[in-house]
């Protein structure tokens, strides 16, 4: 794999933090970016209806830091004029790329003509893309699923139409809307898109190990790979993947570093959000982060019953101290955790999970 360009924006390495509502906010993106190996980060999906009506939450979701560049804002909606207005707002705040969501399966989003609902309305999607293209000068990209249902797979046609509209990068999550998050992503369909268009195509779905990602890349020849849930369990996954691309032994963080990254995240959360929100975020990441680690299941129980940020910090310190002793002395008293389950993710209620 080698870096690729979205117009003149270098995606180097060709690895992208996949947008996740309720997860890839300003705080989480910087945490990941600082671990290295990420070529592009994307906002959570942002409602253009909220954005263009001055909803403070939608505006906050567009906030980013210079250290995140290149940075893409992802918007969703079903009405061309509103989508174009939202796109203009993203350009005004300085986003490098505007991404359109054509994959969200949440009933509320689909009912309003947005997300994966647009897969059933290619004409409407075309109007949206053309209207946005007329309104912004930054590159326009599209994130799609393979079709609405197994009997209506149309991602290749959508990709060709998008290319005609001036879209400059297509990101394909290899599942249908109907599939939700069940089963596995179908990378053969991603390959078909790569073969059908001349603009860069990136693939997405179930990459939680370097081996799996490299294998999917070899089979499909995609320009880039997006990783979502895998980054919550392993914030170093991009750095490790990039090490493999460049022929190095993948980096392995030690227990102390894992602890300090969690603490860094907690520090950022406490500074940047109200205590109650920070608490939820800390539980979310610590819960995902310790999946598969020794004693992880026990630790998560303690964590979910913690009622303050200070209590969480004490629990983290105790847990990692036990882990460190276990690592040093091969402590047999620490229980093995279940292997990480990629399906389980409590963060995306709004996203239709
Ligand atoms: C909690 C959660 C929230 C998500 N939110 C978004 C979103 O806002 N926009 C989007 O395009 N995809 C969203 N997705 C889909 C992911 O970007 C990605 O396509 C999907 O999880 C498959 O990739 P993965 O197997 O690497 O996680 C979300 C997924 C999860 C798990």
PDB file of C-alpha atoms in Angstrom, residues 41-343:
ATOM      1  CA  UNK A  41      -9.699  11.579  10.400  1.00  0.00           C
ATOM      2  CA  UNK A  42     -13.409  12.260   9.937  1.00  0.00           C
ATOM      3  CA  UNK A  43     -15.960  13.937  12.207  1.00  0.00           C
ATOM      4  CA  UNK A  44     -18.997  12.101  13.553  1.00  0.00           C
ATOM      5  CA  UNK A  45     -21.884  12.368  11.083  1.00  0.00           C
ATOM      6  CA  UNK A  46     -23.500  15.768  11.468  1.00  0.00           C
ATOM      7  CA  UNK A  47     -27.136  16.545  10.708  1.00  0.00           C
ATOM      8  CA  UNK A  48     -27.476  19.336   8.159  1.00  0.00           C
ATOM      9  CA  UNK A  49     -30.952  20.035   9.489  1.00  0.00           C
ATOM     10  CA  UNK A  50     -29.398  20.750  12.890  1.00  0.00           C
ATOM     11  CA  UNK A  51     -26.408  22.554  11.453  1.00  0.00           C
ATOM     12  CA  UNK A  52     -28.356  24.915   9.238  1.00  0.00           C
ATOM     13  CA  UNK A  53     -30.796  25.758  12.029  1.00  0.00           C
ATOM     14  CA  UNK A  54     -28.041  26.723  14.432  1.00  0.00           C
ATOM     15  CA  UNK A  55     -28.242  23.642  16.672  1.00  0.00           C
ATOM     16  CA  UNK A  56     -25.303  24.087  19.097  1.00  0.00           C
ATOM     17  CA  UNK A  57     -24.540  20.337  19.185  1.00  0.00           C
ATOM     18  CA  UNK A  58     -24.188  20.144  15.390  1.00  0.00           C
ATOM     19  CA  UNK A  59     -21.918  23.200  15.382  1.00  0.00           C
ATOM     20  CA  UNK A  60     -19.784  21.736  18.160  1.00  0.00           C
ATOM     21  CA  UNK A  61     -19.373  18.532  16.164  1.00  0.00           C
ATOM     22  CA  UNK A  62     -17.566  20.476  13.424  1.00  0.00           C
ATOM     23  CA  UNK A  63     -14.909  21.741  15.821  1.00  0.00           C
ATOM     24  CA  UNK A  64     -11.418  20.411  15.154  1.00  0.00           C
ATOM     25  CA  UNK A  65      -7.782  21.170  15.894  1.00  0.00           C
ATOM     26  CA  UNK A  66      -4.937  21.901  13.462  1.00  0.00           C
ATOM     27  CA  UNK A  67      -3.141  18.743  14.664  1.00  0.00           C
ATOM     28  CA  UNK A  68      -5.958  16.680  13.145  1.00  0.00           C
ATOM     29  CA  UNK A  69      -5.374  17.751   9.521  1.00  0.00           C
ATOM     30  CA  UNK A  70      -6.236  16.492   7.026  1.00  0.00           C
ATOM     31  CA  UNK A  71      -9.719  16.598   8.510  1.00  0.00           C
ATOM     32  CA  UNK A  72     -13.012  15.670   6.860  1.00  0.00           C
ATOM     33  CA  UNK A  73     -16.465  16.747   8.020  1.00  0.00           C
ATOM     34  CA  UNK A  74     -19.184  14.201   7.347  1.00  0.00           C
ATOM     35  CA  UNK A  75     -22.761  15.440   6.891  1.00  0.00           C
ATOM     36  CA  UNK A  76     -26.063  13.652   6.485  1.00  0.00           C
ATOM     37  CA  UNK A  77     -29.493  14.639   5.250  1.00  0.00           C
ATOM     38  CA  UNK A  78     -31.858  14.133   2.350  1.00  0.00           C
ATOM     39  CA  UNK A  79     -32.498  17.624   0.951  1.00  0.00           C
ATOM     40  CA  UNK A  80     -30.092  19.021  -1.661  1.00  0.00           C
ATOM     41  CA  UNK A  81     -30.306  22.714  -0.599  1.00  0.00           C
ATOM     42  CA  UNK A  82     -29.765  21.871   3.068  1.00  0.00           C
ATOM     43  CA  UNK A  83     -26.899  19.516   2.254  1.00  0.00           C
ATOM     44  CA  UNK A  84     -25.268  22.247   0.179  1.00  0.00           C
ATOM     45  CA  UNK A  85     -25.686  24.763   3.024  1.00  0.00           C
ATOM     46  CA  UNK A  86     -24.179  22.303   5.497  1.00  0.00           C
ATOM     47  CA  UNK A  87     -21.292  21.648   3.119  1.00  0.00           C
ATOM     48  CA  UNK A  88     -20.601  25.394   2.833  1.00  0.00           C
ATOM     49  CA  UNK A  89     -20.516  25.659   6.613  1.00  0.00           C
ATOM     50  CA  UNK A  90     -17.958  22.855   6.795  1.00  0.00           C
ATOM     51  CA  UNK A  91     -15.795  24.630   4.240  1.00  0.00           C
ATOM     52  CA  UNK A  92     -16.112  27.890   6.180  1.00  0.00           C
ATOM     53  CA  UNK A  93     -14.803  26.324   9.401  1.00  0.00           C
ATOM     54  CA  UNK A  94     -11.751  25.116   7.454  1.00  0.00           C
ATOM     55  CA  UNK A  95     -12.421  21.409   6.859  1.00  0.00           C
ATOM     56  CA  UNK A  96     -10.132  19.925   4.207  1.00  0.00           C
ATOM     57  CA  UNK A  97     -12.722  17.512   2.805  1.00  0.00           C
ATOM     58  CA  UNK A  98     -16.514  17.243   2.794  1.00  0.00           C
ATOM     59  CA  UNK A  99     -17.869  13.712   3.136  1.00  0.00           C
ATOM     60  CA  UNK A 100     -21.488  12.666   2.518  1.00  0.00           C
ATOM     61  CA  UNK A 101     -22.999   9.867   4.574  1.00  0.00           C
ATOM     62  CA  UNK A 102     -24.839   7.339   2.454  1.00  0.00           C
ATOM     63  CA  UNK A 103     -24.592   4.444   4.856  1.00  0.00           C
ATOM     64  CA  UNK A 104     -26.270   5.171   8.188  1.00  0.00           C
ATOM     65  CA  UNK A 105     -28.905   2.478   8.789  1.00  0.00           C
ATOM     66  CA  UNK A 106     -30.765   4.237  11.664  1.00  0.00           C
ATOM     67  CA  UNK A 107     -34.539   4.268  10.930  1.00  0.00           C
ATOM     68  CA  UNK A 108     -34.874   7.925  11.937  1.00  0.00           C
ATOM     69  CA  UNK A 109     -32.166   8.969   9.471  1.00  0.00           C
ATOM     70  CA  UNK A 110     -33.439   6.736   6.654  1.00  0.00           C
ATOM     71  CA  UNK A 111     -37.057   7.924   7.157  1.00  0.00           C
ATOM     72  CA  UNK A 112     -35.902  11.478   6.584  1.00  0.00           C
ATOM     73  CA  UNK A 113     -34.267  10.517   3.303  1.00  0.00           C
ATOM     74  CA  UNK A 114     -30.666  10.494   4.522  1.00  0.00           C
ATOM     75  CA  UNK A 115     -27.936   7.924   5.228  1.00  0.00           C
ATOM     76  CA  UNK A 116     -28.451   4.561   3.565  1.00  0.00           C
ATOM     77  CA  UNK A 117     -31.965   5.670   2.531  1.00  0.00           C
ATOM     78  CA  UNK A 118     -30.218   7.456  -0.346  1.00  0.00           C
ATOM     79  CA  UNK A 119     -29.134   4.085  -1.757  1.00  0.00           C
ATOM     80  CA  UNK A 120     -32.786   3.585  -2.719  1.00  0.00           C
ATOM     81  CA  UNK A 121     -32.949   7.066  -4.248  1.00  0.00           C
ATOM     82  CA  UNK A 122     -29.977   7.383  -6.605  1.00  0.00           C
ATOM     83  CA  UNK A 123     -31.602  10.335  -8.433  1.00  0.00           C
ATOM     84  CA  UNK A 124     -31.953  12.233  -5.173  1.00  0.00           C
ATOM     85  CA  UNK A 125     -28.375  11.375  -4.230  1.00  0.00           C
ATOM     86  CA  UNK A 126     -27.249  12.706  -7.599  1.00  0.00           C
ATOM     87  CA  UNK A 127     -29.102  15.991  -7.006  1.00  0.00           C
ATOM     88  CA  UNK A 128     -27.463  16.264  -3.595  1.00  0.00           C
ATOM     89  CA  UNK A 129     -23.966  15.622  -4.907  1.00  0.00           C
ATOM     90  CA  UNK A 130     -24.380  18.094  -7.791  1.00  0.00           C
ATOM     91  CA  UNK A 131     -25.791  20.783  -5.497  1.00  0.00           C
ATOM     92  CA  UNK A 132     -22.916  20.333  -3.036  1.00  0.00           C
ATOM     93  CA  UNK A 133     -20.357  20.383  -5.829  1.00  0.00           C
ATOM     94  CA  UNK A 134     -21.730  23.740  -6.981  1.00  0.00           C
ATOM     95  CA  UNK A 135     -21.417  25.169  -3.466  1.00  0.00           C
ATOM     96  CA  UNK A 136     -17.947  24.191  -2.245  1.00  0.00           C
ATOM     97  CA  UNK A 137     -14.421  24.152  -3.568  1.00  0.00           C
ATOM     98  CA  UNK A 138     -12.913  21.568  -1.166  1.00  0.00           C
ATOM     99  CA  UNK A 139     -13.010  17.924  -2.352  1.00  0.00           C
ATOM    100  CA  UNK A 140     -16.273  16.027  -1.984  1.00  0.00           C
ATOM    101  CA  UNK A 141     -16.176  12.363  -0.923  1.00  0.00           C
ATOM    102  CA  UNK A 142     -18.848   9.718  -0.328  1.00  0.00           C
ATOM    103  CA  UNK A 143     -19.202   6.923   2.225  1.00  0.00           C
ATOM    104  CA  UNK A 144     -21.593   4.179   1.157  1.00  0.00           C
ATOM    105  CA  UNK A 145     -22.815   0.712   1.978  1.00  0.00           C
ATOM    106  CA  UNK A 146     -23.052  -1.903  -0.783  1.00  0.00           C
ATOM    107  CA  UNK A 147     -26.809  -1.562  -1.234  1.00  0.00           C
ATOM    108  CA  UNK A 148     -30.047  -1.259   0.673  1.00  0.00           C
ATOM    109  CA  UNK A 149     -30.624  -5.014   0.786  1.00  0.00           C
ATOM    110  CA  UNK A 150     -29.085  -8.181  -0.592  1.00  0.00           C
ATOM    111  CA  UNK A 151     -31.542  -8.108  -3.506  1.00  0.00           C
ATOM    112  CA  UNK A 152     -30.795  -4.483  -4.410  1.00  0.00           C
ATOM    113  CA  UNK A 153     -26.985  -4.296  -4.440  1.00  0.00           C
ATOM    114  CA  UNK A 154     -26.165  -1.137  -6.408  1.00  0.00           C
ATOM    115  CA  UNK A 155     -22.890   0.192  -5.068  1.00  0.00           C
ATOM    116  CA  UNK A 156     -21.092   0.008  -8.426  1.00  0.00           C
ATOM    117  CA  UNK A 157     -23.782   2.106 -10.141  1.00  0.00           C
ATOM    118  CA  UNK A 158     -23.785   4.572  -7.247  1.00  0.00           C
ATOM    119  CA  UNK A 159     -19.994   4.860  -7.401  1.00  0.00           C
ATOM    120  CA  UNK A 160     -20.020   5.486 -11.184  1.00  0.00           C
ATOM    121  CA  UNK A 161     -22.728   8.116 -10.813  1.00  0.00           C
ATOM    122  CA  UNK A 162     -20.806   9.756  -7.947  1.00  0.00           C
ATOM    123  CA  UNK A 163     -17.653   9.892 -10.055  1.00  0.00           C
ATOM    124  CA  UNK A 164     -19.645  11.639 -12.825  1.00  0.00           C
ATOM    125  CA  UNK A 165     -20.833  14.179 -10.251  1.00  0.00           C
ATOM    126  CA  UNK A 166     -17.257  15.054  -9.302  1.00  0.00           C
ATOM    127  CA  UNK A 167     -16.879  12.985  -6.121  1.00  0.00           C
ATOM    128  CA  UNK A 168     -13.157  12.481  -5.532  1.00  0.00           C
ATOM    129  CA  UNK A 169     -12.997   9.491  -3.162  1.00  0.00           C
ATOM    130  CA  UNK A 170     -15.404   6.669  -2.404  1.00  0.00           C
ATOM    131  CA  UNK A 171     -15.389   4.751   0.847  1.00  0.00           C
ATOM    132  CA  UNK A 172     -17.260   1.476   0.830  1.00  0.00           C
ATOM    133  CA  UNK A 173     -18.450  -0.342   3.959  1.00  0.00           C
ATOM    134  CA  UNK A 174     -19.001  -3.865   2.627  1.00  0.00           C
ATOM    135  CA  UNK A 175     -22.419  -4.445   4.232  1.00  0.00           C
ATOM    136  CA  UNK A 176     -25.971  -3.678   3.138  1.00  0.00           C
ATOM    137  CA  UNK A 177     -28.337  -1.458   5.099  1.00  0.00           C
ATOM    138  CA  UNK A 178     -30.503  -4.477   5.861  1.00  0.00           C
ATOM    139  CA  UNK A 179     -27.497  -6.296   7.291  1.00  0.00           C
ATOM    140  CA  UNK A 180     -26.834  -3.636   9.931  1.00  0.00           C
ATOM    141  CA  UNK A 181     -23.665  -4.916  11.602  1.00  0.00           C
ATOM    142  CA  UNK A 182     -24.412  -8.620  11.241  1.00  0.00           C
ATOM    143  CA  UNK A 183     -22.246 -11.084   9.372  1.00  0.00           C
ATOM    144  CA  UNK A 184     -19.063  -9.958   7.712  1.00  0.00           C
ATOM    145  CA  UNK A 185     -18.413  -7.134   5.288  1.00  0.00           C
ATOM    146  CA  UNK A 186     -18.243  -8.380   1.693  1.00  0.00           C
ATOM    147  CA  UNK A 187     -14.912  -7.188   0.299  1.00  0.00           C
ATOM    148  CA  UNK A 188     -15.582  -8.725  -3.150  1.00  0.00           C
ATOM    149  CA  UNK A 189     -18.119  -5.953  -3.669  1.00  0.00           C
ATOM    150  CA  UNK A 190     -15.554  -3.415  -2.560  1.00  0.00           C
ATOM    151  CA  UNK A 191     -13.170  -4.801  -5.189  1.00  0.00           C
ATOM    152  CA  UNK A 192     -15.878  -4.450  -7.851  1.00  0.00           C
ATOM    153  CA  UNK A 193     -16.148  -0.748  -7.032  1.00  0.00           C
ATOM    154  CA  UNK A 194     -12.380  -0.333  -7.185  1.00  0.00           C
ATOM    155  CA  UNK A 195     -12.377  -1.919 -10.643  1.00  0.00           C
ATOM    156  CA  UNK A 196     -15.290   0.198 -11.893  1.00  0.00           C
ATOM    157  CA  UNK A 197     -14.119   3.762 -11.219  1.00  0.00           C
ATOM    158  CA  UNK A 198     -10.944   5.808 -11.688  1.00  0.00           C
ATOM    159  CA  UNK A 199     -11.116   7.856  -8.478  1.00  0.00           C
ATOM    160  CA  UNK A 200      -9.552   6.453  -5.280  1.00  0.00           C
ATOM    161  CA  UNK A 201     -11.601   3.827  -3.444  1.00  0.00           C
ATOM    162  CA  UNK A 202     -11.142   2.821   0.186  1.00  0.00           C
ATOM    163  CA  UNK A 203     -12.510  -0.313   1.815  1.00  0.00           C
ATOM    164  CA  UNK A 204     -14.081  -0.755   5.213  1.00  0.00           C
ATOM    165  CA  UNK A 205     -15.404  -3.484   7.453  1.00  0.00           C
ATOM    166  CA  UNK A 206     -14.151  -5.675  10.284  1.00  0.00           C
ATOM    167  CA  UNK A 207     -10.472  -4.754  10.187  1.00  0.00           C
ATOM    168  CA  UNK A 208      -9.211  -5.408  13.695  1.00  0.00           C
ATOM    169  CA  UNK A 209      -5.898  -7.002  12.872  1.00  0.00           C
ATOM    170  CA  UNK A 210      -3.063  -6.104  10.568  1.00  0.00           C
ATOM    171  CA  UNK A 211      -3.179  -9.522   8.907  1.00  0.00           C
ATOM    172  CA  UNK A 212      -6.869  -9.148   8.059  1.00  0.00           C
ATOM    173  CA  UNK A 213      -6.369  -5.635   6.710  1.00  0.00           C
ATOM    174  CA  UNK A 214      -3.345  -6.558   4.588  1.00  0.00           C
ATOM    175  CA  UNK A 215      -5.157  -9.578   3.190  1.00  0.00           C
ATOM    176  CA  UNK A 216      -8.238  -7.517   2.214  1.00  0.00           C
ATOM    177  CA  UNK A 217      -5.996  -4.906   0.627  1.00  0.00           C
ATOM    178  CA  UNK A 218      -4.099  -7.511  -1.429  1.00  0.00           C
ATOM    179  CA  UNK A 219      -7.355  -9.083  -2.631  1.00  0.00           C
ATOM    180  CA  UNK A 220      -9.046  -5.820  -3.586  1.00  0.00           C
ATOM    181  CA  UNK A 221      -6.268  -3.376  -4.502  1.00  0.00           C
ATOM    182  CA  UNK A 222      -8.111  -0.573  -2.673  1.00  0.00           C
ATOM    183  CA  UNK A 223      -6.271   2.722  -2.233  1.00  0.00           C
ATOM    184  CA  UNK A 224      -7.046   3.074   1.462  1.00  0.00           C
ATOM    185  CA  UNK A 225      -8.534   1.266   4.430  1.00  0.00           C
ATOM    186  CA  UNK A 226     -10.929   2.636   7.043  1.00  0.00           C
ATOM    187  CA  UNK A 227     -10.896   1.291  10.573  1.00  0.00           C
ATOM    188  CA  UNK A 228     -13.683   2.064  13.039  1.00  0.00           C
ATOM    189  CA  UNK A 229     -14.389  -0.246  15.953  1.00  0.00           C
ATOM    190  CA  UNK A 230     -10.897  -1.713  15.846  1.00  0.00           C
ATOM    191  CA  UNK A 231      -9.506   1.681  16.898  1.00  0.00           C
ATOM    192  CA  UNK A 232     -11.560   1.714  20.091  1.00  0.00           C
ATOM    193  CA  UNK A 233     -10.053  -1.546  21.210  1.00  0.00           C
ATOM    194  CA  UNK A 234      -6.591  -0.694  19.994  1.00  0.00           C
ATOM    195  CA  UNK A 235      -5.682   2.978  19.444  1.00  0.00           C
ATOM    196  CA  UNK A 236      -2.289   1.837  18.078  1.00  0.00           C
ATOM    197  CA  UNK A 237      -3.830  -0.170  15.248  1.00  0.00           C
ATOM    198  CA  UNK A 238      -2.988   2.477  12.628  1.00  0.00           C
ATOM    199  CA  UNK A 239       0.620   2.756  13.729  1.00  0.00           C
ATOM    200  CA  UNK A 240       0.923  -1.038  13.725  1.00  0.00           C
ATOM    201  CA  UNK A 241      -0.684  -1.290  10.295  1.00  0.00           C
ATOM    202  CA  UNK A 242       1.636   1.381   8.928  1.00  0.00           C
ATOM    203  CA  UNK A 243       4.630  -0.465  10.422  1.00  0.00           C
ATOM    204  CA  UNK A 244       3.536  -3.566   8.507  1.00  0.00           C
ATOM    205  CA  UNK A 245       3.085  -1.554   5.284  1.00  0.00           C
ATOM    206  CA  UNK A 246       6.613  -0.198   5.649  1.00  0.00           C
ATOM    207  CA  UNK A 247       8.051  -3.609   6.474  1.00  0.00           C
ATOM    208  CA  UNK A 248       8.718  -2.979  10.183  1.00  0.00           C
ATOM    209  CA  UNK A 249       7.759  -5.148  13.130  1.00  0.00           C
ATOM    210  CA  UNK A 250       4.402  -3.747  14.384  1.00  0.00           C
ATOM    211  CA  UNK A 251       4.748  -1.568  17.481  1.00  0.00           C
ATOM    212  CA  UNK A 252       3.581  -3.167  20.740  1.00  0.00           C
ATOM    213  CA  UNK A 253       2.695  -0.802  23.590  1.00  0.00           C
ATOM    214  CA  UNK A 254       3.448  -1.997  27.113  1.00  0.00           C
ATOM    215  CA  UNK A 255       1.077  -1.920  30.076  1.00  0.00           C
ATOM    216  CA  UNK A 256       2.422   1.435  31.328  1.00  0.00           C
ATOM    217  CA  UNK A 257       1.802   3.058  27.970  1.00  0.00           C
ATOM    218  CA  UNK A 258      -1.721   1.651  27.792  1.00  0.00           C
ATOM    219  CA  UNK A 259      -2.426   3.109  31.189  1.00  0.00           C
ATOM    220  CA  UNK A 260      -1.021   6.501  30.301  1.00  0.00           C
ATOM    221  CA  UNK A 261      -3.061   6.666  27.080  1.00  0.00           C
ATOM    222  CA  UNK A 262      -6.263   5.970  28.992  1.00  0.00           C
ATOM    223  CA  UNK A 263      -5.299   8.625  31.518  1.00  0.00           C
ATOM    224  CA  UNK A 264      -4.492  11.065  28.715  1.00  0.00           C
ATOM    225  CA  UNK A 265      -7.966  10.464  27.298  1.00  0.00           C
ATOM    226  CA  UNK A 266      -9.587  10.945  30.690  1.00  0.00           C
ATOM    227  CA  UNK A 267      -7.668  14.183  31.219  1.00  0.00           C
ATOM    228  CA  UNK A 268      -8.883  15.490  27.839  1.00  0.00           C
ATOM    229  CA  UNK A 269     -12.484  14.440  28.547  1.00  0.00           C
ATOM    230  CA  UNK A 270     -12.529  16.172  31.917  1.00  0.00           C
ATOM    231  CA  UNK A 271     -11.172  19.362  30.426  1.00  0.00           C
ATOM    232  CA  UNK A 272     -13.396  19.382  27.378  1.00  0.00           C
ATOM    233  CA  UNK A 273     -16.829  18.180  28.504  1.00  0.00           C
ATOM    234  CA  UNK A 274     -19.262  18.337  31.393  1.00  0.00           C
ATOM    235  CA  UNK A 275     -18.422  15.799  34.149  1.00  0.00           C
ATOM    236  CA  UNK A 276     -21.385  13.551  33.374  1.00  0.00           C
ATOM    237  CA  UNK A 277     -20.509  13.305  29.673  1.00  0.00           C
ATOM    238  CA  UNK A 278     -16.836  12.759  30.500  1.00  0.00           C
ATOM    239  CA  UNK A 279     -17.819   9.918  32.820  1.00  0.00           C
ATOM    240  CA  UNK A 280     -19.744   8.160  30.047  1.00  0.00           C
ATOM    241  CA  UNK A 281     -16.879   8.603  27.579  1.00  0.00           C
ATOM    242  CA  UNK A 282     -14.340   7.281  30.052  1.00  0.00           C
ATOM    243  CA  UNK A 283     -16.440   4.197  30.716  1.00  0.00           C
ATOM    244  CA  UNK A 284     -16.976   3.682  26.989  1.00  0.00           C
ATOM    245  CA  UNK A 285     -13.318   3.785  26.032  1.00  0.00           C
ATOM    246  CA  UNK A 286     -11.983   1.965  29.081  1.00  0.00           C
ATOM    247  CA  UNK A 287     -14.605  -0.749  28.470  1.00  0.00           C
ATOM    248  CA  UNK A 288     -13.572  -1.254  24.830  1.00  0.00           C
ATOM    249  CA  UNK A 289      -9.895  -0.777  25.504  1.00  0.00           C
ATOM    250  CA  UNK A 290      -9.635  -3.547  28.071  1.00  0.00           C
ATOM    251  CA  UNK A 291     -11.458  -6.159  25.989  1.00  0.00           C
ATOM    252  CA  UNK A 292      -9.235  -9.169  25.657  1.00  0.00           C
ATOM    253  CA  UNK A 293      -6.842  -7.978  28.385  1.00  0.00           C
ATOM    254  CA  UNK A 294      -6.308 -10.239  31.422  1.00  0.00           C
ATOM    255  CA  UNK A 295      -8.867  -9.489  34.142  1.00  0.00           C
ATOM    256  CA  UNK A 296     -10.678  -7.173  31.706  1.00  0.00           C
ATOM    257  CA  UNK A 297     -14.167  -8.562  32.397  1.00  0.00           C
ATOM    258  CA  UNK A 298     -13.789  -8.060  36.159  1.00  0.00           C
ATOM    259  CA  UNK A 299     -12.388  -4.593  35.653  1.00  0.00           C
ATOM    260  CA  UNK A 300     -15.295  -3.559  33.430  1.00  0.00           C
ATOM    261  CA  UNK A 301     -17.757  -4.602  36.124  1.00  0.00           C
ATOM    262  CA  UNK A 302     -15.992  -2.335  38.607  1.00  0.00           C
ATOM    263  CA  UNK A 303     -15.906   0.423  36.032  1.00  0.00           C
ATOM    264  CA  UNK A 304     -19.612   0.358  35.207  1.00  0.00           C
ATOM    265  CA  UNK A 305     -20.399   0.738  38.894  1.00  0.00           C
ATOM    266  CA  UNK A 306     -18.126   3.751  39.341  1.00  0.00           C
ATOM    267  CA  UNK A 307     -20.002   6.981  40.017  1.00  0.00           C
ATOM    268  CA  UNK A 308     -17.360   9.656  39.677  1.00  0.00           C
ATOM    269  CA  UNK A 309     -14.345  10.429  37.539  1.00  0.00           C
ATOM    270  CA  UNK A 310     -12.089  10.167  40.620  1.00  0.00           C
ATOM    271  CA  UNK A 311     -13.447   6.701  41.393  1.00  0.00           C
ATOM    272  CA  UNK A 312     -12.747   5.641  37.808  1.00  0.00           C
ATOM    273  CA  UNK A 313      -9.196   6.952  38.038  1.00  0.00           C
ATOM    274  CA  UNK A 314      -8.555   4.972  41.224  1.00  0.00           C
ATOM    275  CA  UNK A 315      -9.979   1.829  39.601  1.00  0.00           C
ATOM    276  CA  UNK A 316      -7.825   2.308  36.518  1.00  0.00           C
ATOM    277  CA  UNK A 317      -4.689   2.743  38.584  1.00  0.00           C
ATOM    278  CA  UNK A 318      -5.450  -0.375  40.622  1.00  0.00           C
ATOM    279  CA  UNK A 319      -6.276  -2.432  37.543  1.00  0.00           C
ATOM    280  CA  UNK A 320      -3.132  -1.489  35.649  1.00  0.00           C
ATOM    281  CA  UNK A 321      -0.995  -2.027  38.732  1.00  0.00           C
ATOM    282  CA  UNK A 322      -2.391  -5.592  38.948  1.00  0.00           C
ATOM    283  CA  UNK A 323      -1.831  -6.031  35.232  1.00  0.00           C
ATOM    284  CA  UNK A 324       1.749  -4.807  35.493  1.00  0.00           C
ATOM    285  CA  UNK A 325       2.471  -7.206  38.352  1.00  0.00           C
ATOM    286  CA  UNK A 326       0.867 -10.004  36.324  1.00  0.00           C
ATOM    287  CA  UNK A 327       3.027  -9.107  33.315  1.00  0.00           C
ATOM    288  CA  UNK A 328       6.152  -9.039  35.450  1.00  0.00           C
ATOM    289  CA  UNK A 329       5.489 -12.140  37.520  1.00  0.00           C
ATOM    290  CA  UNK A 330       3.122 -14.164  35.297  1.00  0.00           C
ATOM    291  CA  UNK A 331       0.409 -13.802  37.928  1.00  0.00           C
ATOM    292  CA  UNK A 332      -1.944 -16.756  37.428  1.00  0.00           C
ATOM    293  CA  UNK A 333      -4.612 -15.129  39.595  1.00  0.00           C
ATOM    294  CA  UNK A 334      -5.557 -12.707  36.835  1.00  0.00           C
ATOM    295  CA  UNK A 335      -8.474 -14.125  34.883  1.00  0.00           C
ATOM    296  CA  UNK A 336      -8.274 -14.370  31.106  1.00  0.00           C
ATOM    297  CA  UNK A 337     -10.824 -12.131  29.331  1.00  0.00           C
ATOM    298  CA  UNK A 338     -13.100 -13.218  26.506  1.00  0.00           C
ATOM    299  CA  UNK A 339     -11.542 -12.478  23.091  1.00  0.00           C
ATOM    300  CA  UNK A 340     -12.735  -9.071  21.818  1.00  0.00           C
ATOM    301  CA  UNK A 341     -16.118  -9.144  20.051  1.00  0.00           C
ATOM    302  CA  UNK A 342     -16.286  -6.586  17.304  1.00  0.00           C
ATOM    303  CA  UNK A 343     -20.104  -6.579  17.206  1.00  0.00           C
TER     304      UNK A 343
END
